[in-house]
C-alpha positions as a printed NumPy array, in Angstrom:
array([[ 37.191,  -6.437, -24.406],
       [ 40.158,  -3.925, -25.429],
       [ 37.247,  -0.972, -25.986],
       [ 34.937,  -2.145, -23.038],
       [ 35.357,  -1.322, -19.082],
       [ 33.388,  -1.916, -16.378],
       [ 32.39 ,   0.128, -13.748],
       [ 31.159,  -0.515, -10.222],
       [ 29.853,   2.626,  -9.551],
       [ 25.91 ,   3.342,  -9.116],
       [ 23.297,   1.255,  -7.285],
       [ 22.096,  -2.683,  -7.308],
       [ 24.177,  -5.297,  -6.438],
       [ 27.736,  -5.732,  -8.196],
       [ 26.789,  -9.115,  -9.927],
       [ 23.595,  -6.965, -11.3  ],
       [ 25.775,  -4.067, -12.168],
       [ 28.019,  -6.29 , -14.984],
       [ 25.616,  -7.558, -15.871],
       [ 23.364,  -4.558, -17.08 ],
       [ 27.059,  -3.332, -18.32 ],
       [ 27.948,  -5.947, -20.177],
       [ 24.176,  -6.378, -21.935],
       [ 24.502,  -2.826, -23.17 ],
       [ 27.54 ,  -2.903, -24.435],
       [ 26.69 ,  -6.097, -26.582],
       [ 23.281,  -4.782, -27.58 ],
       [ 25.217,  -0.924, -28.877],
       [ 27.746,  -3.077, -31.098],
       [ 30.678,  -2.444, -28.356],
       [ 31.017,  -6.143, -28.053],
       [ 30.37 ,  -7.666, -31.352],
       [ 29.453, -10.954, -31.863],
       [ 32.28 , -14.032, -31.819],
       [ 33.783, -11.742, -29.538],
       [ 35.616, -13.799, -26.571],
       [ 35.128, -12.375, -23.053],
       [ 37.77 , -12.619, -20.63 ],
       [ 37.43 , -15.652, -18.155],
       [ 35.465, -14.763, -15.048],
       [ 38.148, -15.71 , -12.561],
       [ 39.97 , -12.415, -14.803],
       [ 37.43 , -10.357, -14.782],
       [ 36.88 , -11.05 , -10.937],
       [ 40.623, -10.354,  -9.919],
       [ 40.374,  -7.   , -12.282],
       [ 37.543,  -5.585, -10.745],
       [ 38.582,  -6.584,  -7.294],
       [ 35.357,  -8.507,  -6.522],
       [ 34.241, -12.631,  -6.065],
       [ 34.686, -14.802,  -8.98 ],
       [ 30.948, -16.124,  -8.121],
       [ 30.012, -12.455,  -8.953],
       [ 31.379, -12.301, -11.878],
       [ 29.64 , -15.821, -12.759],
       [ 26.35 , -15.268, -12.055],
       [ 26.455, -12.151, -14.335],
       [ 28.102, -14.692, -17.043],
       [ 25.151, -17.03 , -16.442],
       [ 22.434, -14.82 , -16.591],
       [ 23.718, -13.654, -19.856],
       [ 24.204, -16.953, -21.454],
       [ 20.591, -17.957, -19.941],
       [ 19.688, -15.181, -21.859],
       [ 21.449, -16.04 , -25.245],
       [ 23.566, -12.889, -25.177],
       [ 26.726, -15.183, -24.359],
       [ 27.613, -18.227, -25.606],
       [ 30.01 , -20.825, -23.417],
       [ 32.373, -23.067, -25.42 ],
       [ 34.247, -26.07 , -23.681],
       [ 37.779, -25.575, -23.76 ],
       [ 37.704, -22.134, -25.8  ],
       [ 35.645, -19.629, -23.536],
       [ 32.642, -17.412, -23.291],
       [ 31.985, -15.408, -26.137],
       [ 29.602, -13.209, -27.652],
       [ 26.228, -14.593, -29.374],
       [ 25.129, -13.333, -32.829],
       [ 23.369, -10.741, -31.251],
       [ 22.74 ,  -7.859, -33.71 ],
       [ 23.07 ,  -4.255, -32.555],
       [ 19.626,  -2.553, -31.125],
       [ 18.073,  -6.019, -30.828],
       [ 16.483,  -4.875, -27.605],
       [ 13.843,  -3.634, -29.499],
       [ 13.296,  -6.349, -30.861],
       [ 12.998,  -8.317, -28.055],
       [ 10.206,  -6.747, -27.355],
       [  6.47 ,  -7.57 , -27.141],
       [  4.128,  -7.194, -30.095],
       [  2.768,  -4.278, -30.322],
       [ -0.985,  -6.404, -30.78 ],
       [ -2.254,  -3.166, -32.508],
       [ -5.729,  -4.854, -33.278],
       [ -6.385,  -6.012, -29.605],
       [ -8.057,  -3.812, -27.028],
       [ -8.957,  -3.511, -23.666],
       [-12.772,  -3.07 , -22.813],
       [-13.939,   0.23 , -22.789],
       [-13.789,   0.513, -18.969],
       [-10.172,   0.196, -19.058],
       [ -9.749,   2.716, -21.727],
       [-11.083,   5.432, -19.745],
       [ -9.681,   4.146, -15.653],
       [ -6.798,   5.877, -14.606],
       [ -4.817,   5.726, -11.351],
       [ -2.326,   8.411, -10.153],
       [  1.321,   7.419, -11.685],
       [  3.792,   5.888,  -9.175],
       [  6.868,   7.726,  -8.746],
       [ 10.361,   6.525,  -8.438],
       [ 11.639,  10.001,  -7.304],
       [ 13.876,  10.306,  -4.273],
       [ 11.06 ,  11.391,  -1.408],
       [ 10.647,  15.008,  -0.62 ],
       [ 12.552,  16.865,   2.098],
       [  9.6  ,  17.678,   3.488],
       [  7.415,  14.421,   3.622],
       [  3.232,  14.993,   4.391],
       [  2.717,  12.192,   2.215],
       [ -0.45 ,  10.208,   3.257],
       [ -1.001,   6.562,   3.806],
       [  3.168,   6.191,   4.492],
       [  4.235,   5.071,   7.698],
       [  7.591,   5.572,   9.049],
       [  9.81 ,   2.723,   7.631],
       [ 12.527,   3.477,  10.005],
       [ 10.421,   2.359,  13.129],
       [ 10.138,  -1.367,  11.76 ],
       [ 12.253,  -3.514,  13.718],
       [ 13.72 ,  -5.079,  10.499],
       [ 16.116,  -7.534,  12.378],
       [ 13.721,  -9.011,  14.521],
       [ 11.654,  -9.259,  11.28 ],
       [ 14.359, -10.796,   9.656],
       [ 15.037, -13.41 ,  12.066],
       [ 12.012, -14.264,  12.325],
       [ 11.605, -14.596,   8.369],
       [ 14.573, -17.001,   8.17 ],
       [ 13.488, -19.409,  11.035],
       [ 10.483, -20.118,   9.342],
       [ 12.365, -20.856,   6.167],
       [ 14.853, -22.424,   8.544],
       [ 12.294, -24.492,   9.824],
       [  9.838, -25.376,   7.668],
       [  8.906, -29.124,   5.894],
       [  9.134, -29.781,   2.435],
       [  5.819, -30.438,   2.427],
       [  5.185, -26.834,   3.818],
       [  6.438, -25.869,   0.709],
       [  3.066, -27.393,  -1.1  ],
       [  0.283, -25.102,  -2.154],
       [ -1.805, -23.701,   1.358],
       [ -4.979, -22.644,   2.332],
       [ -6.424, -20.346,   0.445],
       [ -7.746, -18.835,   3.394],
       [ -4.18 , -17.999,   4.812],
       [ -1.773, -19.64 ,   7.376],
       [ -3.844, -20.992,  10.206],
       [ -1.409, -19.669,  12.863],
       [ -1.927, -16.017,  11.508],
       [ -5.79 , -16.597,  11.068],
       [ -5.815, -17.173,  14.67 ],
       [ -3.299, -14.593,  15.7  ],
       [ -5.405, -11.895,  13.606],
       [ -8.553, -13.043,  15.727],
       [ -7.459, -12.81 ,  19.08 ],
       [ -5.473,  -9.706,  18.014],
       [ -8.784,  -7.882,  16.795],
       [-10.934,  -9.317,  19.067],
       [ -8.585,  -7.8  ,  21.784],
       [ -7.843,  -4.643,  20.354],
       [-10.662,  -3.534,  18.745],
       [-13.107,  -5.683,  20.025],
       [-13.664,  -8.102,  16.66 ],
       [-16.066, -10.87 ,  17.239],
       [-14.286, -13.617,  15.268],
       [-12.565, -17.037,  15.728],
       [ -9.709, -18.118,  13.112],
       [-12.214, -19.62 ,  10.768],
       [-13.581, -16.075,  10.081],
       [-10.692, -14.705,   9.048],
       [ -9.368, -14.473,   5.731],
       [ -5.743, -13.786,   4.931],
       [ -5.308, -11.211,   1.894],
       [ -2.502,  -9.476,  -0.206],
       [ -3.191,  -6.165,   1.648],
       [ -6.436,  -4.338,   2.133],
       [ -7.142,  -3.714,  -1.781],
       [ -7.626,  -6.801,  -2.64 ],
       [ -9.955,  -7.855,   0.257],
       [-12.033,  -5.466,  -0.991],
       [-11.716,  -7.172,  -4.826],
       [-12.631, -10.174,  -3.495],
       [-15.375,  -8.912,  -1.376],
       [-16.943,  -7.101,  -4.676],
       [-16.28 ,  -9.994,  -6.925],
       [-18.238, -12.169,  -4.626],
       [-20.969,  -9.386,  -3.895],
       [-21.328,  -7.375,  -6.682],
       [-22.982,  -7.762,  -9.684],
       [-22.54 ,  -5.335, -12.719],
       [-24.721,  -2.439, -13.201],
       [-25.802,  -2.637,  -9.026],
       [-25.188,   0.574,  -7.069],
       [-22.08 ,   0.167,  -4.419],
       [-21.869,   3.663,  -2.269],
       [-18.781,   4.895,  -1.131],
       [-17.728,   7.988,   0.792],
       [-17.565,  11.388,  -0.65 ],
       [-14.652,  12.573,  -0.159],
       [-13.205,   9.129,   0.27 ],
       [-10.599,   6.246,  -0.704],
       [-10.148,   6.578,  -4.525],
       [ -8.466,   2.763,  -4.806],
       [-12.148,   1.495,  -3.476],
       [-13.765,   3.982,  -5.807],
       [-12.064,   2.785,  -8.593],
       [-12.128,  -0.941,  -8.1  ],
       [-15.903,  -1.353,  -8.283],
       [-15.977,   0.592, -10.907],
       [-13.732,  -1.677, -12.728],
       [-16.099,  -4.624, -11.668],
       [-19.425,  -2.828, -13.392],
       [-21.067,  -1.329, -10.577],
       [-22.1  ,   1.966, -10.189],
       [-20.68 ,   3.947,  -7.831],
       [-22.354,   6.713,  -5.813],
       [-20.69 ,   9.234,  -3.443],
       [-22.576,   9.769,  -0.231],
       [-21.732,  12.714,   1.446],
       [-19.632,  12.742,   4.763],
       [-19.929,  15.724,   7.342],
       [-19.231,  16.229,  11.164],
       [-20.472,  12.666,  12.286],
       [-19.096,  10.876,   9.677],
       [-21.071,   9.17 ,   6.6  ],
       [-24.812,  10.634,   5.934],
       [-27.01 ,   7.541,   5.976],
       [-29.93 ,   9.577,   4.487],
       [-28.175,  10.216,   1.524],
       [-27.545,   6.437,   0.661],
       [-29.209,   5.667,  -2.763],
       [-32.014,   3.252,  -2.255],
       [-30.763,   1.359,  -4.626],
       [-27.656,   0.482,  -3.506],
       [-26.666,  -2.638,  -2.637],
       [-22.843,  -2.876,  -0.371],
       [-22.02 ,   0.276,   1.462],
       [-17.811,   1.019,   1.808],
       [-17.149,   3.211,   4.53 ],
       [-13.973,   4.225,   6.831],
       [-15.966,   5.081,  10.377],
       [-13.205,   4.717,  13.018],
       [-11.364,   7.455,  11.095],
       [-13.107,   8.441,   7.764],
       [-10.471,   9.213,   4.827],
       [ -9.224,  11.461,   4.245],
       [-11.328,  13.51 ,   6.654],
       [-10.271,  12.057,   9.388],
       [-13.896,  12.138,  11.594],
       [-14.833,   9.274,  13.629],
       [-18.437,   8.04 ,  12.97 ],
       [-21.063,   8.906,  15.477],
       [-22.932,   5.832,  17.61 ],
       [-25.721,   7.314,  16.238],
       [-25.229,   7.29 ,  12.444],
       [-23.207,   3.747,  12.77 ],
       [-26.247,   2.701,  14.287],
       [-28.268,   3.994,  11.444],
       [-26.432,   2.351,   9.034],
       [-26.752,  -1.035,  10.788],
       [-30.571,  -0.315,  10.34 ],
       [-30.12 ,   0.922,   7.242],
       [-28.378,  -2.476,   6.001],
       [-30.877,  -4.378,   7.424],
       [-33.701,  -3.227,   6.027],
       [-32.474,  -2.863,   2.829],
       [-30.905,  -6.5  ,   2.946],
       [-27.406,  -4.437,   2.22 ],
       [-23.929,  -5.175,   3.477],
       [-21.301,  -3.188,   4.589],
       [-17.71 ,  -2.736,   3.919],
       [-15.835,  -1.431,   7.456],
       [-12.252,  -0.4  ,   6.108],
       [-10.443,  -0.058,   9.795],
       [ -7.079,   0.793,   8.251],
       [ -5.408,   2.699,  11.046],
       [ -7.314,   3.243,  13.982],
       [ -4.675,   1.151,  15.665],
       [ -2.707,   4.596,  16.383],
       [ -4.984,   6.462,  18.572],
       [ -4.136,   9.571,  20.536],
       [ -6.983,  10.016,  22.69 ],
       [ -9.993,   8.373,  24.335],
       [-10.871,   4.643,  23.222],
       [-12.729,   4.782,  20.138],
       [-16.658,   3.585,  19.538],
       [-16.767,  -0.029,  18.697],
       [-16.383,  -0.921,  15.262],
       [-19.5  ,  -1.992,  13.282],
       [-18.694,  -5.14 ,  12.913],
       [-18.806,  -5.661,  17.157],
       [-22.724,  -3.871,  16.702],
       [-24.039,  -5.775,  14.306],
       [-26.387,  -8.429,  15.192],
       [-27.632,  -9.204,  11.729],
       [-24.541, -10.653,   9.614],
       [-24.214,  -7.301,   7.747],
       [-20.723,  -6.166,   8.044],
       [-17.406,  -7.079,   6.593],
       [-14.563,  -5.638,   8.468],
       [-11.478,  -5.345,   6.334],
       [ -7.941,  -5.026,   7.823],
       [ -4.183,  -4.524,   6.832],
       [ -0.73 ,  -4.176,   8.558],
       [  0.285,  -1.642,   5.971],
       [  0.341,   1.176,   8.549],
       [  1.528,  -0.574,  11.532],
       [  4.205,  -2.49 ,   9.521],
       [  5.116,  -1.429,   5.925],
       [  3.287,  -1.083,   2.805],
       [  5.801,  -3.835,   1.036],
       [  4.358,  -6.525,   3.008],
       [  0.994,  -7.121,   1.447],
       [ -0.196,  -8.455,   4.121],
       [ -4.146,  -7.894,   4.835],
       [ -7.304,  -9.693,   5.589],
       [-11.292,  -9.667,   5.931],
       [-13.802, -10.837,   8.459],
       [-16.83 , -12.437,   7.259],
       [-20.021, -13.549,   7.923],
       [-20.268, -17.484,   7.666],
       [-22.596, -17.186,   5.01 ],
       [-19.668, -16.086,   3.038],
       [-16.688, -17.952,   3.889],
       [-16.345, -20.552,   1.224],
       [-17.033, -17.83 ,  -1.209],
       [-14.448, -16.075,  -0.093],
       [-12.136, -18.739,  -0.05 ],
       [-13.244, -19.663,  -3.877],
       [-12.656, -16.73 ,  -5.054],
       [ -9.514, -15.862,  -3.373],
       [ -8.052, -19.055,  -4.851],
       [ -9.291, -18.478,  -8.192],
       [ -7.094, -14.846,  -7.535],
       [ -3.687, -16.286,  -6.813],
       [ -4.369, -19.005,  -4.612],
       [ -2.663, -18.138,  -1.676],
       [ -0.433, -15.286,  -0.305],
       [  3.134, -15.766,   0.741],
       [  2.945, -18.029,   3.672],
       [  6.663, -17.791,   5.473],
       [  6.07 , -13.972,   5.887],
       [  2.494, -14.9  ,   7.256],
       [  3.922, -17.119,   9.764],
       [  6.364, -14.35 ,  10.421],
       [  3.812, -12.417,  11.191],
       [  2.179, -14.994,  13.387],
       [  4.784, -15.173,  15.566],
       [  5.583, -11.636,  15.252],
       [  1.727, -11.281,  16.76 ],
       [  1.903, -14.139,  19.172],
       [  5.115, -12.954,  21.133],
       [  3.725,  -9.327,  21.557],
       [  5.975,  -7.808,  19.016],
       [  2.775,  -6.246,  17.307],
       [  1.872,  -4.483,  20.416],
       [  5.083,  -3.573,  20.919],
       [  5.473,  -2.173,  17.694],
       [  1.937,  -0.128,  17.452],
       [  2.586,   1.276,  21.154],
       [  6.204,   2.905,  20.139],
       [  5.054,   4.057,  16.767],
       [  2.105,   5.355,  18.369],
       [  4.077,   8.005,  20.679],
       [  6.228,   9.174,  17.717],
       [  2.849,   9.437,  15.633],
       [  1.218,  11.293,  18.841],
       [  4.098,  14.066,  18.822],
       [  4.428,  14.696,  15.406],
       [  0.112,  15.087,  15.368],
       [  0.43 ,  17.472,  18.319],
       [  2.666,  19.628,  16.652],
       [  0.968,  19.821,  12.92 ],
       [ -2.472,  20.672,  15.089],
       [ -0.815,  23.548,  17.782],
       [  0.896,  24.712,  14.589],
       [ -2.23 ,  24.779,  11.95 ],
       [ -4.401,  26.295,  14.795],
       [ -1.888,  28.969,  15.439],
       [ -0.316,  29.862,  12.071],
       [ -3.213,  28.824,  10.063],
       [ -5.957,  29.99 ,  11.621],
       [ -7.241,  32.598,   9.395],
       [ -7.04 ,  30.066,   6.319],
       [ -7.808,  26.894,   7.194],
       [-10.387,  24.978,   8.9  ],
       [ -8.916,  21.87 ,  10.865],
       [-10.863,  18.767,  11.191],
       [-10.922,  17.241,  14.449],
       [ -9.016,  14.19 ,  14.131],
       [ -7.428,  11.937,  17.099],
       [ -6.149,   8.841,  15.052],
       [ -4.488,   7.523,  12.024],
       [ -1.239,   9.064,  10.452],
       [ -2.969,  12.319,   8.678],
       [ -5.024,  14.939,   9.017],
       [ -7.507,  17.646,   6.946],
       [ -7.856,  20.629,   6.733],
       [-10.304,  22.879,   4.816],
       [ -9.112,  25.948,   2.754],
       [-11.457,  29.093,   4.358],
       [-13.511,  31.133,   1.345],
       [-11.283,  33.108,  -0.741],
       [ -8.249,  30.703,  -0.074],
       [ -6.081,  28.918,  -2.547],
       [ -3.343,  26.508,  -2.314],
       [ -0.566,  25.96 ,  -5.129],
       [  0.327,  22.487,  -4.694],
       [  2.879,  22.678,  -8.02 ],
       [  4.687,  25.347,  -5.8  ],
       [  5.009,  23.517,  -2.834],
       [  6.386,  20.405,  -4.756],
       [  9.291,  22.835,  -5.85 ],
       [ 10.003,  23.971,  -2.684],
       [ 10.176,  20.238,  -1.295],
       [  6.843,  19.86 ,   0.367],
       [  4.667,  17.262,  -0.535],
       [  0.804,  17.834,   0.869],
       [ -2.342,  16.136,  -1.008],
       [ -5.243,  18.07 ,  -2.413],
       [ -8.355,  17.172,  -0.61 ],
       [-10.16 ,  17.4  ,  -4.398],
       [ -7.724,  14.091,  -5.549],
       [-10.266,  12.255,  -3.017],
       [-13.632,  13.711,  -4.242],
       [-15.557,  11.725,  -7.312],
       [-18.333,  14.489,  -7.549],
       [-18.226,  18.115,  -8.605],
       [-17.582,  20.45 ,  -7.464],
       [-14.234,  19.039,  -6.186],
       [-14.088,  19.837,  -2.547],
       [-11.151,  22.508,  -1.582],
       [ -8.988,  21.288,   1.323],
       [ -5.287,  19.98 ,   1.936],
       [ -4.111,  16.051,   3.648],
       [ -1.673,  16.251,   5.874],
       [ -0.041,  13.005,   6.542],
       [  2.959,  12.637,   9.021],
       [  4.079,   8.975,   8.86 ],
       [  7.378,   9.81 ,   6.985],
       [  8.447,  12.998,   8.353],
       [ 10.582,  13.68 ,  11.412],
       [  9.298,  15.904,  14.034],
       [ 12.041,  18.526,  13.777],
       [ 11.35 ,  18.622,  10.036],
       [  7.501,  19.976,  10.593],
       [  7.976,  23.888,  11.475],
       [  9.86 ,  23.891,   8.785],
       [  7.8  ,  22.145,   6.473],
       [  4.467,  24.017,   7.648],
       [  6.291,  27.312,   7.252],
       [  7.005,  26.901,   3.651],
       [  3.647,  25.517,   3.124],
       [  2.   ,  28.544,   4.449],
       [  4.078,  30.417,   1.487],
       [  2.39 ,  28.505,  -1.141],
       [ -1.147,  30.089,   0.61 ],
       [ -2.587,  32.738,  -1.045],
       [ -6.036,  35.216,  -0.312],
       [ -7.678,  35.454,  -3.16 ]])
C-alpha cells in the first residue's frame, strides 16, 4: 500500500469510509491484484481508529471477493481486473420491457440536495420537533424485550397493540368509529391506498379524484388500469355533481383538501354519502393532517357519517412523526377486512413490527398527544405569520385560500400574475406550483406554501424574496 492512503475525511461512518476507499482504489488498478494489505490491527493504529473498524471494512471486502484472506500470510488483493465495476453490473436485458403504462408514468425525481435556506416545501414536517430519544428508547426496549418467537412472521394486519392504540386514538380524536379489528396497519398512507385499489378496482373502471389534488393517488390507479377523472374542487370542497356516473371509488381529502387547503362543507360530505350510496360507490377519506388544527373543531370525518359501509378512512403518522417511519393504516368496512389482510400479505406480508410497538406505546402513554399539541403551536405561529404576511404584502397578487389546518397553504396568482419558480430556487426559496397538482388543462395558476421545515424567523425573509420572483404581466 506504498501508493495508497486513506482518508477519514467526508461523511458515513469510518468503517464505511475504508471501505468505499479501499474498493476504489482496487477497482482503478491502485491496488493490483496479489497485492498484500497491511494487517488491520496496522491499519487501525495508523489511522488512529478501532481495530474492529478496520475489520469490518476487511470483511465486507473479502465477502465481496475484492480481498482474499490467507492463513498465516495475510489479506491480499483478489484478481480483480481494473474497471470491473462495470462489469459487475446488471444486464442491460435490452429485449425486455416494461408494459406500456410504465413507459409513459413518471413521478417527480427525488433530490439528494442539501434543503433550501428558505424551506416552503410541502408535505415536510419539522424533523427537529421529534423527540428522537424517547423514540429511541422506546425502540430498543421492544428489541430489548421481545421473544424469539416475536421474531416469527406477524399479522398481516399489523401489531395488535398498535391496531388498538390507532382505534381509540381516532375514535378519540377525530371521532373514528372503529375497534382494533378494523384497523389495518400499512407502510404509510400510499400504500393503503394500493391496497385499497388492488382490492377495489378493476382495470378500465372510472376512480375520481380531486382536481387539483394528490398526484401519488392520481398516479397509482392509474398504474392499476383505471381511469382516472378529475372532479373539480371549489369553495366547499369536492363538487359532487361533477362525479362521472360511471365511476366507481371516489378519493378525496375533505378535512383539508390538497393542496387547496378547504375543508369540505356538511353539506357536500353529505352529498357524497348519498352520492355513494346510490351509486353502490365507495369512498377513499385521506385524513392526512387534520391532526394540526388552528381553529374551531373540524366537521366529522365521513367515515363517523356514514351509515351505509361506504367509506374507507386512510391514515398516516407521516406529519405528526416523520416521513421515514412508514408507518400508516386504513379503516374498513367488515365486508373488507380479510381482503385487506390478503392482499396486504401478498404485498410484503407485514410491516416492521418493533417500530409498531414503538409506536403503541408511544400512543398508549400520551406521547402522541403530547407530540401533536407542541408541534401544533409551532405550526400555529409560523401559519399566522405566512397569512398576516400574504394578506398584507400580497394582496394585490394573490388570492389566499382560507385554510385553518395542516402544514401548508394556497394561494391563487390574481389575472395578469406570474410566478418564476426557477428564480426563486436560485435565490433559495423553495414554493410548489399549484399546476404540479392539476391532471387537466388548463393547469391551474397558484403557489403551495408549506411551513413544516422552516423556522419562524426565516419566513419574512423568505416571503420577501418570493415576492421578487412576482411579476405583472
Amino acid at each position: 500500500m506504498t501508493d495508497f492512503h486513506v482518508s477519514l475525511d467526508g461523511r458515513g461512518d469510518l468503517a464505511d469510509r475504508i471501505y468505499r476507499q479501499l474498493l476504489a482504489a482496487i477497482l482503478d488498478g491502485r491496488l493490483r491484484a496479489g497485492e498484500r494489505l497491511p494487517p488491520s490491527r496496522e491499519l487501525a493504529q495508523r489511522l488512529a481508529v478501532s481495530r474492529n473498524t478496520v475489520t469490518v471494512a476487511y470483511d465486507r471486502l473479502t465477502a465481496e471477493g475484492f480481498l482474499v484472506g490467507r492463513v498465516g500470510a495475510g489479506t491480499f488483493v483478489g484478481d480483480v481486473a481494473p474497471g470491473q465495476a462495470e462489469a459487475r453490473a446488471a444486464p442491460s436485458g435490452t429485449g425486455i420491457r416494461p408494459r406500456e403504462l410504465w413507459r409513459t408514468l413518471r413521478t417527480p425525481s427525488s433530490t439528494s440536495d442539501a434543503p433550501p435556506r428558505y424551506d416552503f416545501r410541502v408535505g415536510t414536517p419539522d424533523a427537529r420537533l421529534f423527540p428522537l430519544q424517547v423514540w429511541r428508547r422506546l425502540l430498543a426496549r421492544e428489541l430489548r424485550h421481545t421473544t424469539l418467537d416475536a421474531f416469527n412472521y406477524g399479522d398481516p394486519a399489523g401489531h395488535a397493540g398498535l391496531r388498538a392504540a390507532i382505534a381509540r386514538h381516532v375514535g378519540v380524536s377525530r371521532s373514528v368509529r372503529a375497534g382494533a379489528e378494523d384497523v389495518l396497519v400499512t407502510q404509510g398512507a400510499q400504500q393503503a391506498l394500493d391496497l385499497i385499489g388492488r382490492v377495489l378496482v378493476e382495470p378500465g373502471e372510472v376512480v375520481a379524484v380531486e382536481e387539483p389534488g394528490y398526484w401519488p393517488a392520481r398516479l397509482l390507479f392509474q398504474s392499476l388500469g383505471a381511469r382516472v377523472a378529475g372532479v373539480p374542487v371549489d369553495g366547499e370542497g369536492l363538487d359532487v355533481s361533477a362525479i362521472p356516473d360511471a365511476a366507481r371509488l371516489v378519493y378525496t381529502t375533505p378535512s383539508h383538501q390538497f393542496p387547496t387547503g378547504t375543508a369540505m362543507s356538511l353539506a357536500r360530505r353529505t352529498a357524497l354519502l348519498d352520492w355513494a350510496r346510490r351509486r353502490d360507490a365507495v369512498i377513499v377519506e385521506d385524513d392526512y393532517d387534520s391532526e394540526f388544527r388552528f381553529g374551531d373543531r373540524p366537521l366529522e370525518p365521513l367515515q363517523s357519517l356514514d351509515t351505509a359501509g361506504r367509506v374507507l378512512y386512510v391514515g398516516s403518522f407521516s406529519k405528526t412523526l416523520l416521513p421515514m417511519l412508514r408507518l400508516g393504516f386504513v379503516i374498513a368496512p367488515a365486508s373488507l377486512r380479510t381482503a385487506l389482510r390478503t392482499a396486504k400479505q401478498l404485498s410484503d406480508w407485514h410491516g416492521e413490527l418493533p417500530a409498531q410497538a414503538a409506536l403503541a406505546r408511544f400512543i398508549a402513554d400520551g406521547l402522541l398527544g403530547r407530540q401533536v399539541r407542541r408541534a401544533s403551536r409551532i405550526y400555529a405561529a409560523r401559519h399566522e405569520l405566512i397569512v398576516t404576511t400574504l394578506h398584507t404584502e400580497f394582496a394585490d397578487l394573490l388570492d389566499l385560500t382560507p385554510s385553518a389546518a395542516g402544514l401548508h397553504l394556497c394561494a391563487r396568482l390574481r389575472q395578469g400574475v406570474s410566478l418564476d419558480f426557477e428564480l426563486a430556487r436560485r435565490r433559495g426559496v423553495a414554493a410548489e406550483d399549484l399546476a404540479a397538482y392539476c391532471g387537466e388543462q388548463p393547469a391551474q395558476r397558484g403557489l403551495v406554501l408549506g411551513y413544516g421545515a422552516i423556522e419562524v424567523d426565516q419566513i419574512p425573509e423568505g416571503l420577501r424574496l418570493l415576492h421578487t420572483c412576482l411579476a405583472r404581466a
